[in-house]
Coordinates of C-alpha atoms and ligand atoms in Angstrom, one line a residue:
M211 CA 23.1 20.0 25.6
S212 CA 23.0 22.9 23.0
G213 CA 19.8 25.0 22.9
N214 CA 18.3 26.2 19.6
T215 CA 15.1 28.2 18.8
T216 CA 13.1 28.4 15.6
D217 CA 9.5 29.3 14.5
V218 CA 8.3 25.8 13.8
I219 CA 9.4 22.3 14.7
V220 CA 8.0 19.4 12.8
I221 CA 8.8 15.9 13.9
G222 CA 8.7 13.4 11.1
G223 CA 9.6 13.9 7.6
G224 CA 7.1 11.9 5.8
T225 CA 4.5 13.4 3.4
G226 CA 2.7 15.0 6.3
G227 CA 5.7 16.5 7.9
Y228 CA 7.7 17.6 4.9
S229 CA 4.7 19.2 3.3
T230 CA 4.2 21.2 6.5
A231 CA 7.8 22.1 6.5
L232 CA 8.0 23.3 3.0
R233 CA 4.8 25.4 3.1
A234 CA 5.7 27.0 6.4
A235 CA 9.3 27.8 5.0
H236 CA 7.8 29.1 1.7
L237 CA 5.6 31.5 4.0
G238 CA 8.8 32.9 5.5
L239 CA 8.9 30.8 8.8
G240 CA 12.1 29.3 10.3
V241 CA 11.6 25.6 10.2
T242 CA 13.3 22.7 11.7
L243 CA 12.4 19.2 10.5
V244 CA 13.5 16.3 12.6
E245 CA 13.8 12.9 10.9
R246 CA 15.3 9.7 12.2
D247 CA 15.4 7.8 8.8
L248 CA 14.8 9.3 5.4
V249 CA 12.6 12.3 4.4
G250 CA 9.8 11.1 2.3
G251 CA 8.8 8.6 5.0
T252 CA 6.5 5.6 4.4
C253 CA 4.9 6.8 1.2
L254 CA 8.1 7.4 -0.7
H255 CA 10.4 4.6 0.7
R256 CA 7.9 1.7 1.8
G257 CA 4.4 2.7 0.5
C258 CA 2.9 4.6 -2.4
V259 CA 5.9 5.1 -4.7
P260 CA 7.7 1.7 -4.7
S261 CA 4.5 -0.2 -4.6
K262 CA 3.0 1.7 -7.7
A263 CA 6.3 1.2 -9.4
M264 CA 6.1 -2.6 -9.0
L265 CA 2.4 -2.5 -10.0
H266 CA 3.3 -0.7 -13.2
A267 CA 5.6 -3.5 -14.0
A268 CA 2.8 -5.9 -13.1
E269 CA 0.5 -4.2 -15.6
L270 CA 3.2 -4.7 -18.3
I271 CA 3.4 -8.3 -17.6
D272 CA -0.4 -8.7 -17.8
G273 CA -0.3 -6.8 -21.2
V274 CA 1.9 -9.5 -22.7
A275 CA -1.0 -12.1 -22.2
E276 CA -3.6 -9.6 -23.5
A277 CA -1.5 -8.8 -26.5
R278 CA -1.2 -12.4 -27.4
E279 CA -4.7 -13.6 -26.4
R280 CA -6.8 -10.6 -27.8
W281 CA -4.8 -8.8 -30.3
G282 CA -2.8 -11.5 -32.1
V283 CA 0.5 -10.0 -31.1
K284 CA 2.6 -13.0 -31.0
A285 CA 4.3 -12.0 -27.7
T286 CA 5.4 -14.4 -25.0
L287 CA 7.0 -13.5 -21.6
D288 CA 10.3 -15.0 -21.3
S289 CA 11.2 -14.3 -17.8
I290 CA 11.3 -11.5 -15.1
D291 CA 14.6 -10.0 -14.3
W292 CA 13.9 -9.2 -10.6
S293 CA 16.9 -7.2 -10.1
A294 CA 16.5 -5.1 -13.1
L295 CA 12.9 -4.4 -11.9
V296 CA 14.1 -3.6 -8.5
A297 CA 16.8 -1.4 -9.9
T298 CA 14.2 0.7 -11.8
R299 CA 11.9 0.9 -8.7
D300 CA 14.8 2.0 -6.6
D301 CA 16.0 4.6 -9.1
I302 CA 12.4 6.2 -9.2
V303 CA 12.4 6.4 -5.4
S304 CA 16.0 7.6 -5.1
R305 CA 15.3 10.5 -7.6
N306 CA 12.1 11.4 -5.7
H307 CA 14.1 11.2 -2.5
K308 CA 16.8 13.5 -3.8
G309 CA 14.0 15.9 -5.2
V310 CA 12.5 16.3 -1.7
E311 CA 15.9 16.8 -0.1
G312 CA 16.6 19.5 -2.6
Q313 CA 13.2 21.2 -2.1
L314 CA 13.7 21.3 1.7
S315 CA 17.2 22.7 1.3
A316 CA 16.2 25.3 -1.3
A317 CA 13.3 26.3 1.1
G318 CA 15.8 26.8 4.0
V319 CA 14.3 24.1 6.1
T320 CA 17.0 22.8 8.7
V321 CA 16.8 19.1 8.7
V322 CA 18.0 17.5 11.9
R323 CA 18.8 13.8 11.6
G324 CA 17.9 12.2 14.7
T325 CA 15.1 10.8 17.0
A326 CA 12.9 13.4 18.6
A327 CA 11.2 13.2 22.0
L328 CA 9.1 16.0 23.6
A329 CA 10.7 17.8 26.5
G330 CA 7.9 20.4 27.0
P331 CA 4.9 21.7 24.9
R332 CA 7.1 23.2 22.4
T333 CA 10.5 21.9 23.3
V334 CA 12.0 18.9 21.6
R335 CA 15.1 16.9 22.5
V336 CA 16.8 15.3 19.5
D337 CA 19.2 12.4 19.9
V338 CA 21.6 12.7 17.0
P339 CA 23.4 9.5 16.3
G340 CA 27.3 10.0 16.3
A341 CA 27.0 13.6 17.5
G342 CA 27.9 12.6 21.0
G343 CA 24.9 14.2 22.6
A344 CA 21.4 15.6 22.2
E345 CA 20.2 18.8 20.7
L346 CA 17.5 20.9 22.4
W347 CA 15.1 22.8 20.0
T348 CA 12.3 25.2 21.1
A349 CA 9.6 26.4 18.8
R350 CA 8.3 30.0 19.0
R351 CA 5.1 29.4 17.1
G352 CA 4.3 25.8 16.8
L353 CA 5.3 22.1 17.2
V354 CA 3.9 19.7 14.5
L355 CA 3.7 16.0 15.1
A356 CA 4.0 13.9 11.9
T357 CA 5.5 10.5 13.1
G358 CA 3.2 8.5 10.9
S359 CA 2.3 4.9 11.2
R360 CA 3.7 1.3 10.9
P361 CA 2.3 -2.0 9.9
R362 CA 0.0 -3.6 12.5
T363 CA 1.4 -7.1 13.3
L364 CA -0.5 -10.0 15.0
P365 CA 0.6 -11.8 18.1
G366 CA 2.5 -15.0 17.2
L367 CA 2.9 -13.8 13.5
E368 CA 5.9 -11.5 14.1
P369 CA 7.5 -10.5 10.7
T370 CA 10.6 -12.5 9.9
G371 CA 11.4 -10.5 6.8
K372 CA 11.4 -13.7 4.8
H373 CA 8.4 -16.0 5.1
V374 CA 6.2 -13.7 7.3
V375 CA 6.3 -10.2 6.0
T376 CA 4.4 -6.9 6.3
S377 CA 4.1 -4.3 3.5
D378 CA 7.4 -2.8 4.9
D379 CA 9.5 -5.7 3.8
A380 CA 7.3 -7.5 1.2
L381 CA 8.9 -5.7 -1.7
F382 CA 12.3 -5.9 -0.5
A383 CA 12.3 -9.5 0.4
P384 CA 14.8 -11.5 -1.8
G385 CA 13.3 -12.8 -4.9
L386 CA 9.6 -13.5 -5.7
P387 CA 7.7 -16.2 -3.9
R388 CA 5.9 -18.9 -5.8
S389 CA 2.9 -18.7 -3.6
V390 CA 1.6 -16.0 -1.2
L391 CA -1.1 -16.0 1.5
V392 CA -2.2 -12.3 1.9
L393 CA -4.0 -11.6 5.2
G394 CA -6.2 -8.6 5.0
G395 CA -8.2 -7.3 2.0
G396 CA -7.9 -3.6 2.4
A397 CA -6.1 -1.5 -0.2
I398 CA -2.6 -2.8 0.6
G399 CA -3.5 -6.3 0.8
V400 CA -5.4 -6.2 -2.4
E401 CA -2.6 -4.4 -4.3
Y402 CA 0.0 -6.9 -3.1
A403 CA -2.3 -9.9 -3.9
S404 CA -2.8 -8.3 -7.4
F405 CA 1.0 -7.7 -7.8
H406 CA 2.1 -11.2 -6.9
R407 CA -0.5 -12.8 -9.2
S408 CA 0.8 -10.8 -12.2
M409 CA 4.3 -12.0 -11.1
G410 CA 2.9 -15.6 -11.5
A411 CA 2.5 -16.6 -7.9
E412 CA -0.4 -18.6 -6.6
V413 CA -2.2 -16.2 -4.3
T414 CA -4.8 -16.7 -1.6
L415 CA -6.4 -13.5 -0.1
V416 CA -8.1 -13.7 3.2
E417 CA -10.3 -11.1 4.7
A418 CA -12.1 -11.2 8.0
A419 CA -14.9 -8.9 6.9
E420 CA -17.8 -9.9 4.6
R421 CA -16.1 -8.4 1.5
L422 CA -12.9 -7.0 0.2
L423 CA -12.3 -3.2 0.6
P424 CA -15.1 -3.2 3.4
L425 CA -15.2 0.6 3.6
E426 CA -16.0 1.0 -0.1
D427 CA -19.4 0.6 -1.9
A428 CA -20.7 -3.1 -2.0
D429 CA -20.7 -3.0 -5.8
V430 CA -17.0 -2.0 -5.9
S431 CA -16.2 -5.0 -3.6
R432 CA -18.3 -7.3 -5.8
Q433 CA -16.8 -6.3 -9.0
L434 CA -13.4 -6.4 -7.7
T435 CA -13.7 -9.8 -6.1
R436 CA -15.1 -11.2 -9.4
A437 CA -12.1 -9.8 -11.4
L438 CA -9.5 -11.0 -8.9
K439 CA -11.0 -14.5 -8.9
K440 CA -11.0 -14.5 -12.7
R441 CA -7.4 -13.7 -12.6
G442 CA -6.9 -16.9 -10.5
I443 CA -6.6 -15.4 -7.0
T444 CA -8.4 -17.4 -4.3
V445 CA -10.4 -14.9 -2.4
L446 CA -11.8 -16.0 1.0
T447 CA -14.0 -13.4 2.8
G448 CA -15.6 -13.7 6.1
A449 CA -12.7 -15.9 6.9
R450 CA -10.5 -16.0 10.0
L451 CA -6.9 -16.9 10.4
L452 CA -6.9 -19.5 13.3
D453 CA -3.1 -19.9 13.6
A454 CA -0.1 -20.1 11.3
H455 CA 3.4 -21.6 11.8
L456 CA 6.7 -21.7 9.8
T457 CA 7.2 -24.8 7.8
G458 CA 10.8 -26.2 7.3
A459 CA 10.4 -27.7 3.8
P460 CA 9.6 -25.9 0.7
P461 CA 5.7 -26.1 0.4
A462 CA 5.6 -28.0 -2.9
D463 CA 2.0 -28.7 -2.2
A464 CA 1.3 -24.9 -1.7
H465 CA -0.3 -24.4 -5.0
R466 CA -3.8 -25.1 -4.1
S467 CA -5.4 -22.0 -5.4
G468 CA -5.9 -20.6 -8.8
T469 CA -4.6 -21.6 -12.3
G470 CA -0.9 -21.1 -12.9
R471 CA -0.2 -18.6 -15.7
S472 CA 1.8 -20.3 -18.5
D473 CA 3.5 -17.1 -19.6
A474 CA 4.2 -15.5 -16.3
G475 CA 7.9 -16.5 -16.5
T476 CA 9.9 -17.7 -13.5
P477 CA 8.4 -16.0 -10.4
G478 CA 11.9 -15.5 -9.1
A479 CA 13.8 -18.2 -7.4
G480 CA 11.3 -18.5 -4.6
T481 CA 12.1 -18.0 -1.1
P482 CA 14.4 -20.8 -0.1
G483 CA 14.0 -22.8 3.0
G484 CA 10.3 -23.3 3.7
G485 CA 7.2 -21.3 4.1
V486 CA 4.2 -20.9 6.3
A487 CA 1.2 -23.1 7.0
A488 CA -1.9 -21.4 8.1
R489 CA -5.2 -22.7 9.3
V490 CA -8.1 -20.5 8.2
Q491 CA -11.8 -20.6 9.0
P492 CA -13.7 -19.8 5.9
A493 CA -17.3 -18.4 6.2
R494 CA -18.7 -21.8 5.7
G495 CA -17.4 -25.4 6.2
E496 CA -14.4 -26.8 7.8
A497 CA -11.1 -24.9 8.5
L498 CA -8.6 -25.0 5.5
V499 CA -5.0 -25.6 5.8
I500 CA -3.1 -23.1 3.4
T501 CA 0.5 -23.5 2.8
A502 CA 2.5 -20.8 1.2
E503 CA 6.1 -19.7 0.6
R504 CA 5.2 -16.3 2.0
L505 CA 2.5 -14.9 4.3
L506 CA 2.0 -11.1 3.9
V507 CA 0.2 -9.6 6.9
A508 CA -1.8 -6.4 5.8
V509 CA -4.2 -6.0 8.7
G510 CA -3.9 -2.3 9.1
R511 CA -1.5 0.3 10.4
V512 CA -0.8 1.7 14.0
P513 CA 0.2 5.2 14.7
V514 CA 3.8 5.6 15.9
T515 CA 4.2 7.5 19.2
D516 CA 6.6 5.3 21.1
G517 CA 9.5 7.1 22.6
L518 CA 7.9 10.4 21.7
N519 CA 7.1 11.4 25.3
L520 CA 3.7 13.0 24.6
A521 CA 3.2 13.4 28.2
A522 CA 5.9 16.0 28.4
A523 CA 3.6 18.3 26.4
G524 CA 0.5 17.3 28.1
L525 CA -0.8 15.2 25.3
T526 CA -2.4 11.7 25.2
T527 CA -3.4 9.4 22.5
D528 CA -7.0 8.0 21.9
E529 CA -7.7 4.3 22.5
R530 CA -6.2 3.4 19.1
G531 CA -3.1 5.3 19.5
H532 CA -3.7 8.3 17.4
V533 CA -3.4 11.9 18.5
P534 CA -6.7 13.7 18.0
P535 CA -6.9 17.3 17.3
A536 CA -9.0 19.5 19.4
D537 CA -10.0 21.6 16.3
W538 CA -10.2 19.6 13.1
A539 CA -10.2 23.1 11.1
T540 CA -6.7 23.9 12.1
L541 CA -5.4 20.4 13.4
E542 CA -4.4 22.0 16.6
T543 CA -4.5 19.7 19.5
A544 CA -5.7 20.4 23.0
V545 CA -2.3 21.8 23.8
P546 CA -2.1 25.4 22.1
G547 CA 0.7 25.4 19.5
V548 CA 0.9 21.8 19.1
Y549 CA -0.5 20.4 15.7
V550 CA -0.8 16.9 14.2
V551 CA -0.9 15.7 10.6
G552 CA -0.9 12.5 8.6
D553 CA -1.3 8.9 9.8
L554 CA -1.1 10.1 13.4
L555 CA -4.6 11.5 13.1
P556 CA -7.8 9.4 13.8
P557 CA -10.6 9.3 11.3
P558 CA -12.0 11.2 9.4
S559 CA -8.4 11.5 8.3
L560 CA -7.7 8.6 5.9
G561 CA -4.1 7.4 6.4
L562 CA -3.4 8.4 2.8
A563 CA -0.5 10.5 1.5
H564 CA -2.6 13.1 -0.5
A565 CA -4.8 13.8 2.7
S566 CA -1.5 14.3 4.7
F567 CA -0.3 16.9 2.0
A568 CA -3.5 18.8 2.5
E569 CA -3.2 18.7 6.2
G570 CA 0.5 19.9 6.0
L571 CA -0.8 23.0 4.0
V572 CA -3.4 23.8 6.5
V573 CA -1.1 23.6 9.5
A574 CA 1.6 25.5 7.9
E575 CA -0.8 28.3 6.8
T576 CA -2.3 28.5 10.1
L577 CA 1.0 28.8 11.7
A578 CA 1.8 31.5 9.3
G579 CA -1.3 33.5 10.5
L580 CA -3.4 32.7 7.4
A581 CA -6.9 31.3 7.6
P582 CA -6.9 28.4 5.3
R583 CA -10.0 26.3 4.4
P584 CA -10.1 23.2 6.5
V585 CA -9.5 19.7 4.7
D586 CA -12.7 18.6 3.3
Y587 CA -12.3 15.0 4.4
A588 CA -15.7 13.9 2.7
A589 CA -14.1 14.7 -0.7
V590 CA -10.8 12.9 -0.4
P591 CA -10.4 10.3 -3.2
R592 CA -9.6 6.8 -2.3
V593 CA -7.8 4.5 -4.8
T594 CA -6.6 0.9 -4.9
Y595 CA -4.0 0.2 -7.6
S596 CA -4.7 -3.3 -8.2
S597 CA -5.7 -4.8 -11.6
P598 CA -8.5 -3.7 -11.9
Q599 CA -8.1 -0.5 -10.1
T600 CA -10.9 1.0 -7.9
A601 CA -11.3 4.6 -7.2
S602 CA -14.0 6.5 -5.3
V603 CA -15.0 9.7 -3.6
G604 CA -17.8 10.5 -1.2
L605 CA -20.5 8.3 0.1
S606 CA -21.3 4.6 -0.8
E607 CA -25.0 3.9 -1.7
A608 CA -25.4 2.2 1.8
A609 CA -23.7 5.2 3.7
A610 CA -25.8 7.7 1.8
K611 CA -29.0 5.9 2.8
D612 CA -27.7 5.4 6.3
A613 CA -27.1 9.3 6.5
G614 CA -30.8 9.6 5.6
H615 CA -30.5 10.7 2.0
E616 CA -33.1 9.7 -0.6
V617 CA -30.9 8.5 -3.4
A618 CA -30.8 7.9 -7.0
V619 CA -28.2 5.4 -8.4
N620 CA -27.0 4.8 -11.9
V621 CA -24.4 2.1 -12.7
L622 CA -22.8 1.9 -16.2
P623 CA -20.4 -0.9 -17.2
L624 CA -17.2 0.5 -18.8
T625 CA -17.7 -1.8 -21.7
A626 CA -20.9 0.2 -22.7
T627 CA -18.3 2.6 -24.2
A628 CA -15.9 2.1 -27.2
K629 CA -12.9 2.7 -25.1
G630 CA -14.1 0.3 -22.4
M631 CA -14.5 -2.3 -25.0
V632 CA -11.0 -1.7 -26.3
H633 CA -9.6 -2.3 -22.9
G634 CA -11.9 -5.3 -22.4
Q635 CA -11.4 -5.4 -18.7
G636 CA -14.9 -4.9 -17.5
G637 CA -15.4 -2.3 -14.7
M638 CA -18.1 0.2 -14.0
V639 CA -19.0 3.8 -13.2
K640 CA -21.5 4.0 -10.2
V641 CA -23.0 7.5 -9.2
V642 CA -25.0 8.0 -6.0
A643 CA -26.9 11.3 -6.1
E644 CA -29.9 12.9 -4.7
P645 CA -32.9 12.3 -7.1
G646 CA -33.4 14.5 -9.9
P647 CA -31.1 16.5 -12.5
E648 CA -30.3 19.0 -9.8
G649 CA -29.8 16.7 -7.0
R650 CA -26.4 16.7 -5.2
V651 CA -23.8 14.2 -6.3
L652 CA -23.1 12.3 -3.1
G653 CA -20.5 9.6 -4.1
V654 CA -18.8 8.2 -7.3
H655 CA -17.4 4.7 -7.4
L656 CA -15.2 3.4 -10.3
V657 CA -13.7 0.0 -11.1
G658 CA -11.5 -0.8 -14.1
P659 CA -8.3 0.1 -15.8
H660 CA -6.8 3.5 -15.2
V661 CA -9.7 4.7 -13.0
S662 CA -7.2 6.4 -10.7
E663 CA -6.7 8.9 -13.4
M664 CA -10.4 9.4 -13.7
I665 CA -11.6 10.1 -10.2
S666 CA -10.5 13.8 -10.1
E667 CA -13.6 15.3 -12.0
S668 CA -15.9 13.2 -9.6
Q669 CA -14.0 14.6 -6.6
L670 CA -14.8 18.1 -7.8
A671 CA -18.5 17.2 -8.3
V672 CA -18.7 15.9 -4.7
A673 CA -16.7 18.7 -3.2
W674 CA -18.5 21.5 -5.1
D675 CA -22.1 20.0 -4.5
A676 CA -22.5 19.7 -8.2
S677 CA -25.6 18.0 -9.7
P678 CA -25.8 15.3 -12.5
A679 CA -27.0 18.4 -14.7
D680 CA -23.9 20.3 -14.0
I681 CA -21.5 17.5 -14.9
A682 CA -23.6 16.5 -18.0
Q683 CA -23.1 19.9 -19.4
H684 CA -19.5 19.2 -19.8
I685 CA -18.4 17.3 -22.9
H686 CA -16.2 14.3 -22.3
P687 CA -13.7 13.4 -25.0
H688 CA -14.6 10.5 -27.4
P689 CA -13.4 7.8 -27.2
T690 CA -12.2 7.8 -23.6
L691 CA -13.0 5.7 -20.4
T692 CA -14.2 9.1 -18.9
E693 CA -17.1 9.1 -21.3
A694 CA -18.6 6.5 -19.2
V695 CA -18.6 8.8 -16.3
G696 CA -20.2 11.6 -18.5
E697 CA -22.8 9.3 -19.8
T698 CA -23.7 8.1 -16.3
F699 CA -24.3 11.8 -15.2
L700 CA -26.3 12.4 -18.5
T701 CA -28.6 9.7 -17.6
L702 CA -29.1 10.9 -14.2
A703 CA -29.7 14.4 -15.7
G704 CA -32.6 12.9 -17.6
R705 CA -30.5 13.3 -20.9
G706 CA -29.2 9.8 -21.6
L707 CA -28.0 9.2 -25.0
H708 CA -26.6 5.6 -25.2
Q709 CA -27.9 4.7 -21.8
H710 CA -31.6 5.7 -21.9
A711 CA -33.3 5.4 -18.5
Ligands
FAD180 P1 5.1 8.5 7.5 O1 5.2 8.7 6.0 O2 5.2 7.3 8.1 O3 6.3 9.5 8.1 C1 6.7 9.5 9.4 C2 8.1 9.8 9.6 O4 8.4 10.1 10.8 C3 9.0 8.7 9.2 O5 9.9 9.0 8.2 C4 9.7 8.3 10.6 O6 11.1 7.9 10.4 C5 9.7 9.7 11.2 N1 9.6 9.5 12.8 C6 8.9 8.8 13.5 N2 9.2 9.0 14.8 C7 10.0 9.9 14.9 C8 10.9 10.5 15.9 N3 10.5 10.3 17.2 N4 11.8 11.3 15.6 C9 12.0 11.6 14.3 N5 11.5 11.1 13.2 C10 10.4 10.1 13.5 N6 -1.1 6.6 0.5 C11 -1.5 7.1 -0.7 O7 -2.2 8.3 -0.6 N7 -1.6 6.5 -1.9 C12 -1.1 5.3 -2.0 O8 -0.9 4.7 -3.1 C13 -0.6 4.8 -0.8 N8 0.0 3.5 -0.9 C14 0.6 2.8 0.2 C15 1.2 1.6 0.1 C16 1.7 1.0 1.1 C17 2.4 -0.2 1.1 C18 1.7 1.6 2.5 C19 2.4 1.1 3.8 C20 1.0 3.0 2.6 C21 0.5 3.6 1.5 N9 -0.1 4.8 1.5 C22 -0.6 5.4 0.3 C23 -0.3 5.5 2.9 C24 0.8 6.6 3.0 O9 2.0 6.0 2.8 C25 0.7 7.3 4.3 O10 -0.6 7.8 4.4 C26 1.7 8.4 4.5 O11 3.0 7.9 4.2 C27 1.5 9.1 5.8 O12 2.5 10.1 5.9 P2 2.9 10.6 7.4 O13 3.8 11.7 7.2 O14 1.8 10.7 8.4 O15 3.8 9.3 8.0

């Protein structure tokens, strides 16, 4: 077995791992990145990027109906060319992938294609397929664990890739289903429910908690649920899946929820050869039998550490399989020189790509002997890219009260502004702050079109302990949706113009 030495070894080339590798190399360190699949990881190949590409197409489809129904544009949707849509998505992924590969190469990162397992605190054995043996790598400065996560599955509901799928294969399954049962009302479940509805499928969304996006502000869940129901999605919250089984025949009777959209084109050829029948216990009443062509299991993600041989470095996981850092400021574990980033981290890390980028920067800079500021987890924005979107940062109203804050809350419908009326999709801005113009902004919660693009100023407000008076000082362009954010702060600052408190 050959032996190699470098400054830093990173295991896993997803957003957490490749950002660590790039920054460390930019800072002059020798870096070896081990990846068993494709650099870019979940986010680029099975997560953020392909799903948002598809959701963009979904938005265009929804726009046809809006054009006709609201604006007199005599447009109809002819059909959806699934293969063309997929080709555009794949081209975006492929160009991003090439970009990441090029950046790693330009930075001088050695990328080893293989599966890594720890052989000691800073020594890694890499099985390289086809190379006829393993490589041994030792890190002088540090080892970074960035092996990410995979979809959680449920016993008895193992993915078949066809009728029972996870987010890993939902977008890659052949054709579009005519009906989908989505299990899980977190961000991924909501996005996929929204996407399939835009594509013309009958969609039922089942969430065990009392509300969708249970970690978000209750008003966000309420507005989102109302909007999804208006779009014809059947939303069952406080509902439990009792059991499910594959059905042989195509579920012609599956369309029990929602109202089919006349202009949604042919939602693909469907998935041939049957579907799934599930028994669901709703919050009230008797169990329902829901049949659908596809069951999408979106019940969370689990960290990936199998085969990693953490014990060789003296590391253990917590009860949920995460690798906890001993020091959240540097993300170093209890074993000196071993760091962890990305989805492998427990909360307060958030299982989000942009959080993992920030973690990668912190670890690389620490390894280079700098003293970076720790990741400010309280100010990481959270977005759901459904229609409508949700975006938030900081504390919900309930969490702020639970934390002992006295709070002032202001809610403004987006339709209170001219641009909100133009979009005509409802939505809101909700600000949670300490009372008074100079009180601290604790949380901002947005629902509506394009709110993913609107959250960043609120992120600065929360991160920089700004007050409503600070934000109200800044002029928002007219007419924009961001005006609603400005107006909400103006009111809390005691200077409301159109919304007079
Ligand atoms: P990963 O991206 O999972 O990368 C881990 C890498 O490690 C993988 O490439 C894997 O092959 C490799 N690996 C594992 N074990 C080994 C080993 N032993 N040896 C070698 N290599 C190994 N986040 C957002 O911020 N915005 C979004 O819009 C968003 N949308 C999402 C949509 C979906 C459907 C999903 C599933 C996730 C989404 N996320 C989103 C979450 C985001 O994808 C993750 O937070 C992010 O990918 C985590 O990065 P990571 O580097 O920790 O892990």
